[in-house]
PDB file of C-alpha atoms in Angstrom:
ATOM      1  CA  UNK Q  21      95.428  98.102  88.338  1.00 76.00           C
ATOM      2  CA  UNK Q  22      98.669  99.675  87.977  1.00 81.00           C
ATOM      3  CA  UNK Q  23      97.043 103.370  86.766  1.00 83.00           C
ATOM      4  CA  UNK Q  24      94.683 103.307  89.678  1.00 82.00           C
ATOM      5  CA  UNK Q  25      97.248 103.031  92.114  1.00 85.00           C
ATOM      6  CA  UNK Q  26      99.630 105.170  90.111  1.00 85.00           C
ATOM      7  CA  UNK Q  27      96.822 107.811  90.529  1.00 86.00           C
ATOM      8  CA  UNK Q  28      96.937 107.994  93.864  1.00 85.00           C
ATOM      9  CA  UNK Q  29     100.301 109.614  93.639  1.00 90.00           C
ATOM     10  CA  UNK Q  30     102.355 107.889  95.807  1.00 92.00           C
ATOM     11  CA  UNK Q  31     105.261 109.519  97.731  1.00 94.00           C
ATOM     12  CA  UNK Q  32     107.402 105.699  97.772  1.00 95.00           C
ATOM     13  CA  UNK Q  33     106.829 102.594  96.155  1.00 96.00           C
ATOM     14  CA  UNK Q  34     108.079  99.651  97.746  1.00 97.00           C
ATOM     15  CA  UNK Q  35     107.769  96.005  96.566  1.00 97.00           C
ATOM     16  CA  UNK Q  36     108.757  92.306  97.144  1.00 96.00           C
ATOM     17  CA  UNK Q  37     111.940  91.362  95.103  1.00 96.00           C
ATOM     18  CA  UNK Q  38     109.854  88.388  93.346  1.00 95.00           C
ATOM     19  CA  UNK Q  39     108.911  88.743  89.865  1.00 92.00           C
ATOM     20  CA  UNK Q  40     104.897  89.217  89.999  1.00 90.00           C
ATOM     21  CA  UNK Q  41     105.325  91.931  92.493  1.00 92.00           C
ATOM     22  CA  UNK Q  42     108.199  93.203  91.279  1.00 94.00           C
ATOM     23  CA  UNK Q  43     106.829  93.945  87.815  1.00 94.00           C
ATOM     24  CA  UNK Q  44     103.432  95.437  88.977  1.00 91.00           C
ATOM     25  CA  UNK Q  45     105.377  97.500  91.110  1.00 94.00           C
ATOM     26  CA  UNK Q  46     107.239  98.435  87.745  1.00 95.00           C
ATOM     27  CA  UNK Q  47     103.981  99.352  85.788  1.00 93.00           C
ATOM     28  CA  UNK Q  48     103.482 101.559  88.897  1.00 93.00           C
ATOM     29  CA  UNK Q  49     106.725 103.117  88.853  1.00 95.00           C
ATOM     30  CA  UNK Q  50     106.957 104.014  85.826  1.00 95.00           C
ATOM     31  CA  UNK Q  51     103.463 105.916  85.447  1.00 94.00           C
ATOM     32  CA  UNK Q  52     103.792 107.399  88.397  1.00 92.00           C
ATOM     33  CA  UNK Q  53     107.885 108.451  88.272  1.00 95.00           C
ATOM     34  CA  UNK Q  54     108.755 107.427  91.390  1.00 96.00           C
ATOM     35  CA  UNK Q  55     111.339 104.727  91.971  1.00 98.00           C
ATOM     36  CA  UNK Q  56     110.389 100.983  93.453  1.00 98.00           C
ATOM     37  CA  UNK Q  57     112.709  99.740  96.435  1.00 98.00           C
ATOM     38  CA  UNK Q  58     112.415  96.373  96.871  1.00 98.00           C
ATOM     39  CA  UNK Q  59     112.564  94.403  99.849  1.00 98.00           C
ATOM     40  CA  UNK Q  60     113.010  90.361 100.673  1.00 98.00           C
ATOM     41  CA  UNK Q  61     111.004  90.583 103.644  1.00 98.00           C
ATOM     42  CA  UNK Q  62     108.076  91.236 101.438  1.00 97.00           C
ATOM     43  CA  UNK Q  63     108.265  88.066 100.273  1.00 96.00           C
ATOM     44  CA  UNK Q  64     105.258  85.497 100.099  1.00 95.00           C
ATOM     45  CA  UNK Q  65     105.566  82.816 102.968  1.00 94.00           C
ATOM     46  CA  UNK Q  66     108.187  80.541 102.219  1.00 96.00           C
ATOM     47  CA  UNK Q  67     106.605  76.742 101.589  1.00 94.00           C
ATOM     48  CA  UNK Q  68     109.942  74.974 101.840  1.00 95.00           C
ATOM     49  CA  UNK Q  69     110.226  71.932 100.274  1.00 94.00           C
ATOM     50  CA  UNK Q  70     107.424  71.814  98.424  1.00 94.00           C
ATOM     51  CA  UNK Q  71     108.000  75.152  96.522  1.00 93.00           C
ATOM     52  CA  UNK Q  72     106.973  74.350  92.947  1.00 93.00           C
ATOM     53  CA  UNK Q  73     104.406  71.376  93.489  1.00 95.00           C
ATOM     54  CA  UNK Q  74     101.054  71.445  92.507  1.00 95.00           C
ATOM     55  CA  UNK Q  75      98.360  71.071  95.528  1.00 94.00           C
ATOM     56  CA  UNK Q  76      97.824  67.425  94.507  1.00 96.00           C
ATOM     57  CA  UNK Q  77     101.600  66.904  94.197  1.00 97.00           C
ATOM     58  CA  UNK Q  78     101.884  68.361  97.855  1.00 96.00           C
ATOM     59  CA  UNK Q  79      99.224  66.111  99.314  1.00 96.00           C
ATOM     60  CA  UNK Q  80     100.833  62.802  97.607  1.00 97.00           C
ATOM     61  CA  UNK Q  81     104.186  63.296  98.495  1.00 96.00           C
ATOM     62  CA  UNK Q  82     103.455  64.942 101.935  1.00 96.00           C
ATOM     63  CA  UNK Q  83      99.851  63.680 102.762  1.00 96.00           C
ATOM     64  CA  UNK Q  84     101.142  64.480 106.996  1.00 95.00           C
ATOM     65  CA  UNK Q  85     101.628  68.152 106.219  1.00 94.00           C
ATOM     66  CA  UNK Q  86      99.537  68.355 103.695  1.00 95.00           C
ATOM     67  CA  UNK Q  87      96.458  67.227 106.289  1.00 96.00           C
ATOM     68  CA  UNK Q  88      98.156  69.409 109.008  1.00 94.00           C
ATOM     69  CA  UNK Q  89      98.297  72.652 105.998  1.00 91.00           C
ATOM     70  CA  UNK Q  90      94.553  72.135 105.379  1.00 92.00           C
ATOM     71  CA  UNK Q  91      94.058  72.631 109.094  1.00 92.00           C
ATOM     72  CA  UNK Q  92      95.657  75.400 109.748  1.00 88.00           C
ATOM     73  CA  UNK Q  93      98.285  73.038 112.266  1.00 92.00           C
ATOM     74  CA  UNK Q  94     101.565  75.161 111.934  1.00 92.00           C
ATOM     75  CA  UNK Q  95     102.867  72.566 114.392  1.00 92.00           C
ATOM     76  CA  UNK Q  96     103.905  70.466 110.853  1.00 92.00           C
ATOM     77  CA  UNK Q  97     106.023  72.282 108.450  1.00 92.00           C
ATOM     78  CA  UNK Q  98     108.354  71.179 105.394  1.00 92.00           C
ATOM     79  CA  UNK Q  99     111.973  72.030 105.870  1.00 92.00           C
ATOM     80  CA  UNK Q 100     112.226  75.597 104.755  1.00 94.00           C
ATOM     81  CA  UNK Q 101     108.901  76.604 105.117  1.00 95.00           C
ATOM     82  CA  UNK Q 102     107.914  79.590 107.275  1.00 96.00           C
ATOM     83  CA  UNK Q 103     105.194  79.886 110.338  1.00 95.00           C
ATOM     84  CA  UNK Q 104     102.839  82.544 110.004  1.00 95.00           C
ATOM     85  CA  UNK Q 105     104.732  83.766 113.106  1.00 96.00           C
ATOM     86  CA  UNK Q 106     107.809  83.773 110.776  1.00 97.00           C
ATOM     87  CA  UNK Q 107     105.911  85.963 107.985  1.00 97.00           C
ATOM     88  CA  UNK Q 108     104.552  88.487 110.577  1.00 98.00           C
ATOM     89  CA  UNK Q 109     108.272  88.612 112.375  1.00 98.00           C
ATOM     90  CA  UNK Q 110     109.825  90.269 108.922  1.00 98.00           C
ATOM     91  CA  UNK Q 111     106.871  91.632 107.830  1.00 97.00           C
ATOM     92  CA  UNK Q 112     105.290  93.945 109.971  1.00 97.00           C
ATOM     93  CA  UNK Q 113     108.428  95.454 110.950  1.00 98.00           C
ATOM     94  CA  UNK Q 114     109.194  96.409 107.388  1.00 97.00           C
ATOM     95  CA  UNK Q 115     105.261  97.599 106.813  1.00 94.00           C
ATOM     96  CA  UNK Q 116     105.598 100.213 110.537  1.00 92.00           C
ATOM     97  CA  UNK Q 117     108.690 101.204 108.774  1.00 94.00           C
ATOM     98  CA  UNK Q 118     107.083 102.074 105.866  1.00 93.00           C
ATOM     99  CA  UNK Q 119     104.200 104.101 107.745  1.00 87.00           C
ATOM    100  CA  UNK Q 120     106.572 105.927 109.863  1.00 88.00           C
ATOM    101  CA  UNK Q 121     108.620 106.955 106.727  1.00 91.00           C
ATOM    102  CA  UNK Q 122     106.113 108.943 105.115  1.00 87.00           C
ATOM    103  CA  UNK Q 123     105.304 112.643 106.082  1.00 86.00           C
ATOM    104  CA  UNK Q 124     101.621 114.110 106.779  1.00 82.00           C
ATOM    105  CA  UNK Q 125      99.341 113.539 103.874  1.00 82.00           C
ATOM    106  CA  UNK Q 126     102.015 111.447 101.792  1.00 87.00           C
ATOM    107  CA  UNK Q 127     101.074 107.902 100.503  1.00 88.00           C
ATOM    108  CA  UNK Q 128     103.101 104.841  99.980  1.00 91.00           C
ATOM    109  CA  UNK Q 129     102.516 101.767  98.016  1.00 93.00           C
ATOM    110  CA  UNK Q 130     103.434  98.154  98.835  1.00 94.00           C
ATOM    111  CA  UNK Q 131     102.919  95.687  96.125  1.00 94.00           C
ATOM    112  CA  UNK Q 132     103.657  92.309  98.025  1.00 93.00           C
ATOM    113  CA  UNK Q 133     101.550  88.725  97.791  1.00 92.00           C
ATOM    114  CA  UNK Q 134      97.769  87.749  98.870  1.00 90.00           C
ATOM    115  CA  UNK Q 135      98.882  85.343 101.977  1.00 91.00           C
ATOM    116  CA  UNK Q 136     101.600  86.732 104.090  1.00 93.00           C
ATOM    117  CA  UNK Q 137      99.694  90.166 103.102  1.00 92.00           C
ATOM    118  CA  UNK Q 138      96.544  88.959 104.840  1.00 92.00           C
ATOM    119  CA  UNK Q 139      98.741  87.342 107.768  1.00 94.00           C
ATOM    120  CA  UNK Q 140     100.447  90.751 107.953  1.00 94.00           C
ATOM    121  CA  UNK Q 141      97.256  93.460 107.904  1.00 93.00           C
ATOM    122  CA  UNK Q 142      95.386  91.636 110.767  1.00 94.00           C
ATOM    123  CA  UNK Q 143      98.544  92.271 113.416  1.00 95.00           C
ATOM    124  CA  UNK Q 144      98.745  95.507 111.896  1.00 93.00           C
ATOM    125  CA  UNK Q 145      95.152  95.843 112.822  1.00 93.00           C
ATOM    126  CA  UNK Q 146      95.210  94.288 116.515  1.00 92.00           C
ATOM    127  CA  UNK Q 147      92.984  91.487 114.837  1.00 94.00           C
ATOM    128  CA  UNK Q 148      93.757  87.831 115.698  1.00 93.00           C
ATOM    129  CA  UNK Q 149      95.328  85.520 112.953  1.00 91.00           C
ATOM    130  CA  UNK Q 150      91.944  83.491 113.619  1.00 89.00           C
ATOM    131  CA  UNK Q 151      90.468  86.147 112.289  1.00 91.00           C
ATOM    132  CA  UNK Q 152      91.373  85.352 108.702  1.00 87.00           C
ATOM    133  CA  UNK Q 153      88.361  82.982 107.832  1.00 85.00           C
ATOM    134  CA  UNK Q 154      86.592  86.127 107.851  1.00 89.00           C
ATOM    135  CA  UNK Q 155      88.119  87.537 104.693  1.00 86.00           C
ATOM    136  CA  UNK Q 156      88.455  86.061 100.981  1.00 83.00           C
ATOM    137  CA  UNK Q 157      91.513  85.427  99.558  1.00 83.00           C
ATOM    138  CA  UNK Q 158      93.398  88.555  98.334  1.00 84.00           C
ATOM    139  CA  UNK Q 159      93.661  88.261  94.483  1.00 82.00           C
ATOM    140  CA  UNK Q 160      96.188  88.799  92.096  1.00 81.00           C
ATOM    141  CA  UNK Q 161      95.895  92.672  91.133  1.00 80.00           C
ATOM    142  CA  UNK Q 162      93.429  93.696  93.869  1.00 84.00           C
ATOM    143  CA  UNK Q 163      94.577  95.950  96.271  1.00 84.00           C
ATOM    144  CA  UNK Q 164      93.201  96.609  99.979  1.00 84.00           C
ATOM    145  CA  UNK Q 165      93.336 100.351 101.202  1.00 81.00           C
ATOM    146  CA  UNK Q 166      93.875 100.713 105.321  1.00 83.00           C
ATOM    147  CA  UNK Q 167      93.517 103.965 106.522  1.00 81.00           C
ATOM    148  CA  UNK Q 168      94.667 105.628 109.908  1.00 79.00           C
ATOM    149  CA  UNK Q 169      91.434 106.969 112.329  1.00 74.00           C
ATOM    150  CA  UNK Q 170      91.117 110.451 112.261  1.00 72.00           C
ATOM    151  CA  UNK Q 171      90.437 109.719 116.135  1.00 74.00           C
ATOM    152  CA  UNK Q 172      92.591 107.626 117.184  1.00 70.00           C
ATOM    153  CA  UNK Q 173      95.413 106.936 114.528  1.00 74.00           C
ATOM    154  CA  UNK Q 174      94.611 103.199 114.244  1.00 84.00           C
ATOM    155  CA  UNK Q 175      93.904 101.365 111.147  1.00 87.00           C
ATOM    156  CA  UNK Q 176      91.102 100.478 109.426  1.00 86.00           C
ATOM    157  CA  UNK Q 177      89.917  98.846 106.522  1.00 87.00           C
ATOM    158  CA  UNK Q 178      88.469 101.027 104.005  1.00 85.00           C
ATOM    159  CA  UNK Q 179      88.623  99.094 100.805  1.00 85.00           C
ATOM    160  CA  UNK Q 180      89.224  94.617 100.891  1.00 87.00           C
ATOM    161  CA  UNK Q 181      90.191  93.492  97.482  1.00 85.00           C
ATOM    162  CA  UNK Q 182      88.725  95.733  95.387  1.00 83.00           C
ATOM    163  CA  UNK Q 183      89.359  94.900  91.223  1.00 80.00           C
ATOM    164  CA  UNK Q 184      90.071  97.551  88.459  1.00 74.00           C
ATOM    165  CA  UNK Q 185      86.604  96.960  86.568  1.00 72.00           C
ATOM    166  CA  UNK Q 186      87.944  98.682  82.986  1.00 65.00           C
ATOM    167  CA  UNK Q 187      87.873  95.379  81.450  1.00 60.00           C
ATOM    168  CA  UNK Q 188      91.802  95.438  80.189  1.00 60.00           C
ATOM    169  CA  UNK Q 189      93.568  94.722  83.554  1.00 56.00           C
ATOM    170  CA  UNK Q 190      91.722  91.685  85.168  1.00 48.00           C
ATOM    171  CA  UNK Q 191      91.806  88.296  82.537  1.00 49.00           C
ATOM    172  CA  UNK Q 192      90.978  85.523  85.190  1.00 44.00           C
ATOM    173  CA  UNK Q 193      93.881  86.157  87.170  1.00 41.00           C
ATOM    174  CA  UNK Q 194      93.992  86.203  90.608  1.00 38.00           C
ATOM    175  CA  UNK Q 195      94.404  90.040  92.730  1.00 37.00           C
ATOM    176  CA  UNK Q 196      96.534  91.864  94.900  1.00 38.00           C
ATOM    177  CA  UNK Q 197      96.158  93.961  98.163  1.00 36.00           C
ATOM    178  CA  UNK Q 198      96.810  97.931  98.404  1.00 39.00           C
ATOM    179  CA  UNK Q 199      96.268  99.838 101.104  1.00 38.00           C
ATOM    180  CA  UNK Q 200      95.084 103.018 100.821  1.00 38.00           C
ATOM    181  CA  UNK Q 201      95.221 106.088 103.735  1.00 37.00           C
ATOM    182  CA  UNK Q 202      99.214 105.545 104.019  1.00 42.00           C
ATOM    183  CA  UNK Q 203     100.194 102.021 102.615  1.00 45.00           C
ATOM    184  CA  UNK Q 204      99.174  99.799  99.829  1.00 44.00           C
ATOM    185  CA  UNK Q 205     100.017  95.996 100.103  1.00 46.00           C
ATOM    186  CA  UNK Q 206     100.417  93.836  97.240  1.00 46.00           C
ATOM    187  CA  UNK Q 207      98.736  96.319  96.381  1.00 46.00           C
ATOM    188  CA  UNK Q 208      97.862  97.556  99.698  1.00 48.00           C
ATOM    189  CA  UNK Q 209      97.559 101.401 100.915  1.00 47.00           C
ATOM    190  CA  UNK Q 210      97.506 102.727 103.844  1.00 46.00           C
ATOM    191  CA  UNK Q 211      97.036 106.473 104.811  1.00 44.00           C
ATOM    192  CA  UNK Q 212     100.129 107.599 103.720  1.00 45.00           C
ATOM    193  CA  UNK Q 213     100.701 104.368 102.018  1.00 49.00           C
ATOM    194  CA  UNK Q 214      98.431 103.349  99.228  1.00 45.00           C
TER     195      UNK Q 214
END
């Protein structure tokens, strides 16, 4: 994925300080020569307490919030863990910053993770949060591409989860989101951010 995005020729690179974005970003940087910043509130949603359990660890130790996780009931969190409301309140900021960094015609890249990605792209797209059924789950190296209207400077989708189909970068793994236009998120790019 990496020289597809690094072909875009992105103005600024920023990433999520955790390791899996933080080394794609990397493999991005350093085709593309331009340095990664990396920023915390980038980070996937925090799951609290039951960071590091497997799904069926999760529902035997917390079968309450595990039921309430599976649907969707944010009422019931773990210690620690983050609302969607929590995701989009560090989130979007950072992504508008992004966007109004970049001058006319420049792209940016945002290599961040599938969930709090999603979460983030719908407010940046005046969708609801409900809205999220409607989309598959962002893979590991995917990327999304948002662009601005031409008539209207909103956002659109232009490109969900797409997957480098060379053969050599996708082995099973899950994807990422890029944005293309301005802004790419965990992969994503936007116009002006890819």
């Amino acid at each position: 994925m990496a020289p597809y995005v690094a072909a875009l020729r992105p103005a600024r690179i920023w990433s999520s300080d955790l390791a899996r974005a933080s080394q794609t970003a990397a493999y991005i940087s350093e085709l593309c020569g331009v340095p990664v910043v990396t920023d915390e509130r980038l980070r996937e949603y925090s799951v609290g307490s039951r960071s590091g359990m497997t799904r069926a660890e999760f529902e035997e130790t917390f079968p309450r919030e595990y039921a309430a996780w599976l649907a969707g009931d944010e009422s019931i969190l773990l210690p620690g863990a983050e609302s969607t409301a929590d995701v989009l309140a560090r989130m979007v900021p950072a992504l508008r910053g992004y966007l109004e960094s970049l001058g006319a015609g420049e792209t940016g890249v945002v290599v961040t993770h599938g969930a709090c990605l999603r979460a983030a792209m719908l407010e940046l797209l005046d969708l609801p949060q409900s809205a999220d059924e409607a989309f598959a789950t962002m893979g590991n190296c995917t990327w999304t591409t948002l662009q601005e209207n031409v008539f209207g400077g909103r956002l659109r989708i232009a490109r969900y989860n797409t997957r480098c189909t060379c053969g050599r970068c996708w082995r099973g793994r899950s994807s990422r989101f890029r944005v293309d236009a301005r802004f790419s998120l965990n992969s994503v790019e936007l116009p002006g951010i890819a």
